[in-house]
Amino acid sequence: MQRRPEMCIVNLELVEDLESLVGSQAEVMQRLGISWNSWIKIVAGLPVRKSVGQRLRDRILAQAAALEGLKSKFPCPQAADGINRAALENAFMFPAARDAAAPTTIGGHGLRSVRQARSFRACDEALG
């Protein structure tokens, strides 16, 4: 029996701050180390493999000084770049419920764009 991978959810309060790094579909892998499909799931607030979340977190920690939103959310005047990296790392992602099945469709159609992912998240939050 194949073991199901551990899943996580990236903190939605940080996603907006990360969007300036995304660029085009072709740049997502280069800049963030994840696929476009993973980025869409993250924007929608859906679970991704824990290894994907960790890879994204590591890339963001390396680039955190360039993101003003992260500086204001995780200030640390003593740090050379002004960011409390330990607090950022701890707040970056959460474990997903073990039995959470991640719906990735809207009306039977797959999530293909950031716009659709935001709509999905807004509907989910309204129902929530």
PDB file of C-alpha atoms in Angstrom:
ATOM      1  CA  MET A   1       0.000   0.000   0.000  1.00  0.00           C
ATOM      2  CA  GLN A   2       1.359   3.359  -1.025  1.00  0.00           C
ATOM      3  CA  ARG A   3       1.559   5.959   1.712  1.00  0.00           C
ATOM      4  CA  ARG A   4      -0.223   9.243   1.094  1.00  0.00           C
ATOM      5  CA  PRO A   5       2.140  12.259   1.178  1.00  0.00           C
ATOM      6  CA  GLU A   6       1.843  14.731   4.031  1.00  0.00           C
ATOM      7  CA  MET A   7      -0.033  17.839   2.977  1.00  0.00           C
ATOM      8  CA  CYS A   8       0.101  21.456   4.112  1.00  0.00           C
ATOM      9  CA  ILE A   9      -1.631  24.742   3.456  1.00  0.00           C
ATOM     10  CA  VAL A  10       0.427  27.884   2.877  1.00  0.00           C
ATOM     11  CA  ASN A  11      -0.714  30.753   5.095  1.00  0.00           C
ATOM     12  CA  LEU A  12      -3.136  32.783   2.956  1.00  0.00           C
ATOM     13  CA  GLU A  13      -2.156  35.960   4.815  1.00  0.00           C
ATOM     14  CA  LEU A  14       1.257  35.673   3.150  1.00  0.00           C
ATOM     15  CA  VAL A  15       0.210  34.721  -0.385  1.00  0.00           C
ATOM     16  CA  GLU A  16      -0.519  38.308  -1.436  1.00  0.00           C
ATOM     17  CA  ASP A  17       2.996  39.310  -0.370  1.00  0.00           C
ATOM     18  CA  LEU A  18       4.488  36.519  -2.494  1.00  0.00           C
ATOM     19  CA  GLU A  19       2.657  37.426  -5.701  1.00  0.00           C
ATOM     20  CA  SER A  20       5.224  40.065  -6.702  1.00  0.00           C
ATOM     21  CA  LEU A  21       7.772  37.236  -7.103  1.00  0.00           C
ATOM     22  CA  VAL A  22       5.569  35.069  -9.297  1.00  0.00           C
ATOM     23  CA  GLY A  23       5.695  36.750 -12.691  1.00  0.00           C
ATOM     24  CA  SER A  24       4.576  34.585 -15.584  1.00  0.00           C
ATOM     25  CA  GLN A  25       3.848  30.863 -15.613  1.00  0.00           C
ATOM     26  CA  ALA A  26       7.318  30.270 -17.013  1.00  0.00           C
ATOM     27  CA  GLU A  27       8.951  32.180 -14.140  1.00  0.00           C
ATOM     28  CA  VAL A  28       7.198  30.430 -11.254  1.00  0.00           C
ATOM     29  CA  MET A  29       9.540  27.431 -11.230  1.00  0.00           C
ATOM     30  CA  GLN A  30      12.633  29.586 -11.575  1.00  0.00           C
ATOM     31  CA  ARG A  31      11.679  32.119  -8.909  1.00  0.00           C
ATOM     32  CA  LEU A  32       9.739  29.990  -6.433  1.00  0.00           C
ATOM     33  CA  GLY A  33      10.825  26.425  -7.163  1.00  0.00           C
ATOM     34  CA  ILE A  34       7.249  25.189  -7.593  1.00  0.00           C
ATOM     35  CA  SER A  35       4.969  24.448 -10.546  1.00  0.00           C
ATOM     36  CA  TRP A  36       2.221  26.710 -11.849  1.00  0.00           C
ATOM     37  CA  ASN A  37      -0.357  24.120 -10.723  1.00  0.00           C
ATOM     38  CA  SER A  38       1.047  24.203  -7.186  1.00  0.00           C
ATOM     39  CA  TRP A  39       0.923  28.021  -7.181  1.00  0.00           C
ATOM     40  CA  ILE A  40      -2.741  27.928  -8.260  1.00  0.00           C
ATOM     41  CA  LYS A  41      -3.551  25.542  -5.388  1.00  0.00           C
ATOM     42  CA  ILE A  42      -1.695  27.784  -2.932  1.00  0.00           C
ATOM     43  CA  VAL A  43      -3.602  30.888  -4.096  1.00  0.00           C
ATOM     44  CA  ALA A  44      -6.888  28.952  -3.766  1.00  0.00           C
ATOM     45  CA  GLY A  45      -5.990  27.936  -0.199  1.00  0.00           C
ATOM     46  CA  LEU A  46      -5.861  24.252  -1.115  1.00  0.00           C
ATOM     47  CA  PRO A  47      -3.446  21.689   0.329  1.00  0.00           C
ATOM     48  CA  VAL A  48      -0.152  20.966  -1.426  1.00  0.00           C
ATOM     49  CA  ARG A  49       2.481  18.362  -0.626  1.00  0.00           C
ATOM     50  CA  LYS A  50       4.507  19.328   2.433  1.00  0.00           C
ATOM     51  CA  SER A  51       7.705  19.097   0.359  1.00  0.00           C
ATOM     52  CA  VAL A  52       6.296  21.743  -2.014  1.00  0.00           C
ATOM     53  CA  GLY A  53       5.434  24.024   0.917  1.00  0.00           C
ATOM     54  CA  GLN A  54       8.897  23.571   2.405  1.00  0.00           C
ATOM     55  CA  ARG A  55      10.615  24.289  -0.916  1.00  0.00           C
ATOM     56  CA  LEU A  56       8.531  27.445  -1.371  1.00  0.00           C
ATOM     57  CA  ARG A  57       9.219  28.525   2.217  1.00  0.00           C
ATOM     58  CA  ASP A  58      12.972  28.080   1.735  1.00  0.00           C
ATOM     59  CA  ARG A  59      12.924  30.148  -1.481  1.00  0.00           C
ATOM     60  CA  ILE A  60      10.870  32.881   0.182  1.00  0.00           C
ATOM     61  CA  LEU A  61      13.139  32.997   3.239  1.00  0.00           C
ATOM     62  CA  ALA A  62      16.079  33.561   0.884  1.00  0.00           C
ATOM     63  CA  GLN A  63      14.248  36.472  -0.809  1.00  0.00           C
ATOM     64  CA  ALA A  64      12.317  37.860   2.160  1.00  0.00           C
ATOM     65  CA  ALA A  65      14.275  41.112   2.369  1.00  0.00           C
ATOM     66  CA  ALA A  66      12.886  42.135  -1.029  1.00  0.00           C
ATOM     67  CA  LEU A  67       9.264  41.795   0.124  1.00  0.00           C
ATOM     68  CA  GLU A  68       8.061  44.869   2.026  1.00  0.00           C
ATOM     69  CA  GLY A  69       4.881  43.117   3.183  1.00  0.00           C
ATOM     70  CA  LEU A  70       6.925  40.499   5.003  1.00  0.00           C
ATOM     71  CA  LYS A  71       9.051  43.192   6.648  1.00  0.00           C
ATOM     72  CA  SER A  72       5.927  44.844   8.047  1.00  0.00           C
ATOM     73  CA  LYS A  73       4.335  41.546   9.163  1.00  0.00           C
ATOM     74  CA  PHE A  74       7.485  40.121  10.753  1.00  0.00           C
ATOM     75  CA  PRO A  75       9.561  43.100  11.954  1.00  0.00           C
ATOM     76  CA  CYS A  76      12.818  42.617  13.792  1.00  0.00           C
ATOM     77  CA  PRO A  77      14.887  45.790  14.244  1.00  0.00           C
ATOM     78  CA  GLN A  78      17.878  43.746  15.418  1.00  0.00           C
ATOM     79  CA  ALA A  79      18.055  41.701  12.212  1.00  0.00           C
ATOM     80  CA  ALA A  80      20.266  43.052   9.434  1.00  0.00           C
ATOM     81  CA  ASP A  81      17.387  42.909   6.933  1.00  0.00           C
ATOM     82  CA  GLY A  82      14.691  43.850   9.476  1.00  0.00           C
ATOM     83  CA  ILE A  83      12.824  40.514   9.256  1.00  0.00           C
ATOM     84  CA  ASN A  84      12.101  38.057  12.053  1.00  0.00           C
ATOM     85  CA  ARG A  85      12.858  34.942   9.991  1.00  0.00           C
ATOM     86  CA  ALA A  86      11.945  32.499  12.754  1.00  0.00           C
ATOM     87  CA  ALA A  87       8.454  34.014  13.054  1.00  0.00           C
ATOM     88  CA  LEU A  88       8.053  33.985   9.260  1.00  0.00           C
ATOM     89  CA  GLU A  89       9.143  30.363   9.059  1.00  0.00           C
ATOM     90  CA  ASN A  90       6.719  29.349  11.841  1.00  0.00           C
ATOM     91  CA  ALA A  91       3.780  31.198  10.241  1.00  0.00           C
ATOM     92  CA  PHE A  92       4.448  30.104   6.658  1.00  0.00           C
ATOM     93  CA  MET A  93       2.382  26.903   6.477  1.00  0.00           C
ATOM     94  CA  PHE A  94       0.031  24.722   8.467  1.00  0.00           C
ATOM     95  CA  PRO A  95      -0.656  20.987   8.371  1.00  0.00           C
ATOM     96  CA  ALA A  96      -3.704  20.086   6.297  1.00  0.00           C
ATOM     97  CA  ALA A  97      -6.326  17.804   7.780  1.00  0.00           C
ATOM     98  CA  ARG A  98      -5.375  14.197   7.056  1.00  0.00           C
ATOM     99  CA  ASP A  99      -8.728  13.421   5.506  1.00  0.00           C
ATOM    100  CA  ALA A 100      -9.001  16.661   3.543  1.00  0.00           C
ATOM    101  CA  ALA A 101      -9.682  15.904  -0.081  1.00  0.00           C
ATOM    102  CA  ALA A 102      -8.530  18.914  -2.063  1.00  0.00           C
ATOM    103  CA  PRO A 103     -11.192  19.886  -4.592  1.00  0.00           C
ATOM    104  CA  THR A 104      -9.452  21.403  -7.586  1.00  0.00           C
ATOM    105  CA  THR A 105     -12.445  22.034  -9.802  1.00  0.00           C
ATOM    106  CA  ILE A 106     -15.131  24.641 -10.128  1.00  0.00           C
ATOM    107  CA  GLY A 107     -18.245  23.311 -11.784  1.00  0.00           C
ATOM    108  CA  GLY A 108     -16.279  20.304 -13.065  1.00  0.00           C
ATOM    109  CA  HIS A 109     -13.531  22.428 -14.640  1.00  0.00           C
ATOM    110  CA  GLY A 110     -10.007  22.471 -13.242  1.00  0.00           C
ATOM    111  CA  LEU A 111      -8.464  25.551 -11.674  1.00  0.00           C
ATOM    112  CA  ARG A 112      -6.235  26.962 -14.411  1.00  0.00           C
ATOM    113  CA  SER A 113      -5.592  30.574 -13.442  1.00  0.00           C
ATOM    114  CA  VAL A 114      -4.867  32.754 -10.454  1.00  0.00           C
ATOM    115  CA  ARG A 115      -8.182  34.527 -11.121  1.00  0.00           C
ATOM    116  CA  GLN A 116     -10.091  31.232 -10.834  1.00  0.00           C
ATOM    117  CA  ALA A 117      -8.129  30.327  -7.698  1.00  0.00           C
ATOM    118  CA  ARG A 118      -9.047  33.646  -6.074  1.00  0.00           C
ATOM    119  CA  SER A 119     -12.716  33.136  -7.000  1.00  0.00           C
ATOM    120  CA  PHE A 120     -12.588  29.619  -5.545  1.00  0.00           C
ATOM    121  CA  ARG A 121     -11.051  30.945  -2.320  1.00  0.00           C
ATOM    122  CA  ALA A 122     -13.605  33.778  -2.073  1.00  0.00           C
ATOM    123  CA  CYS A 123     -16.498  31.330  -2.474  1.00  0.00           C
ATOM    124  CA  ASP A 124     -14.960  28.970   0.068  1.00  0.00           C
ATOM    125  CA  GLU A 125     -14.492  31.817   2.565  1.00  0.00           C
ATOM    126  CA  ALA A 126     -18.074  33.017   2.022  1.00  0.00           C
ATOM    127  CA  LEU A 127     -19.383  29.525   2.741  1.00  0.00           C
ATOM    128  CA  GLY A 128     -16.913  28.958   5.539  1.00  0.00           C
TER     129      GLY A 128
END
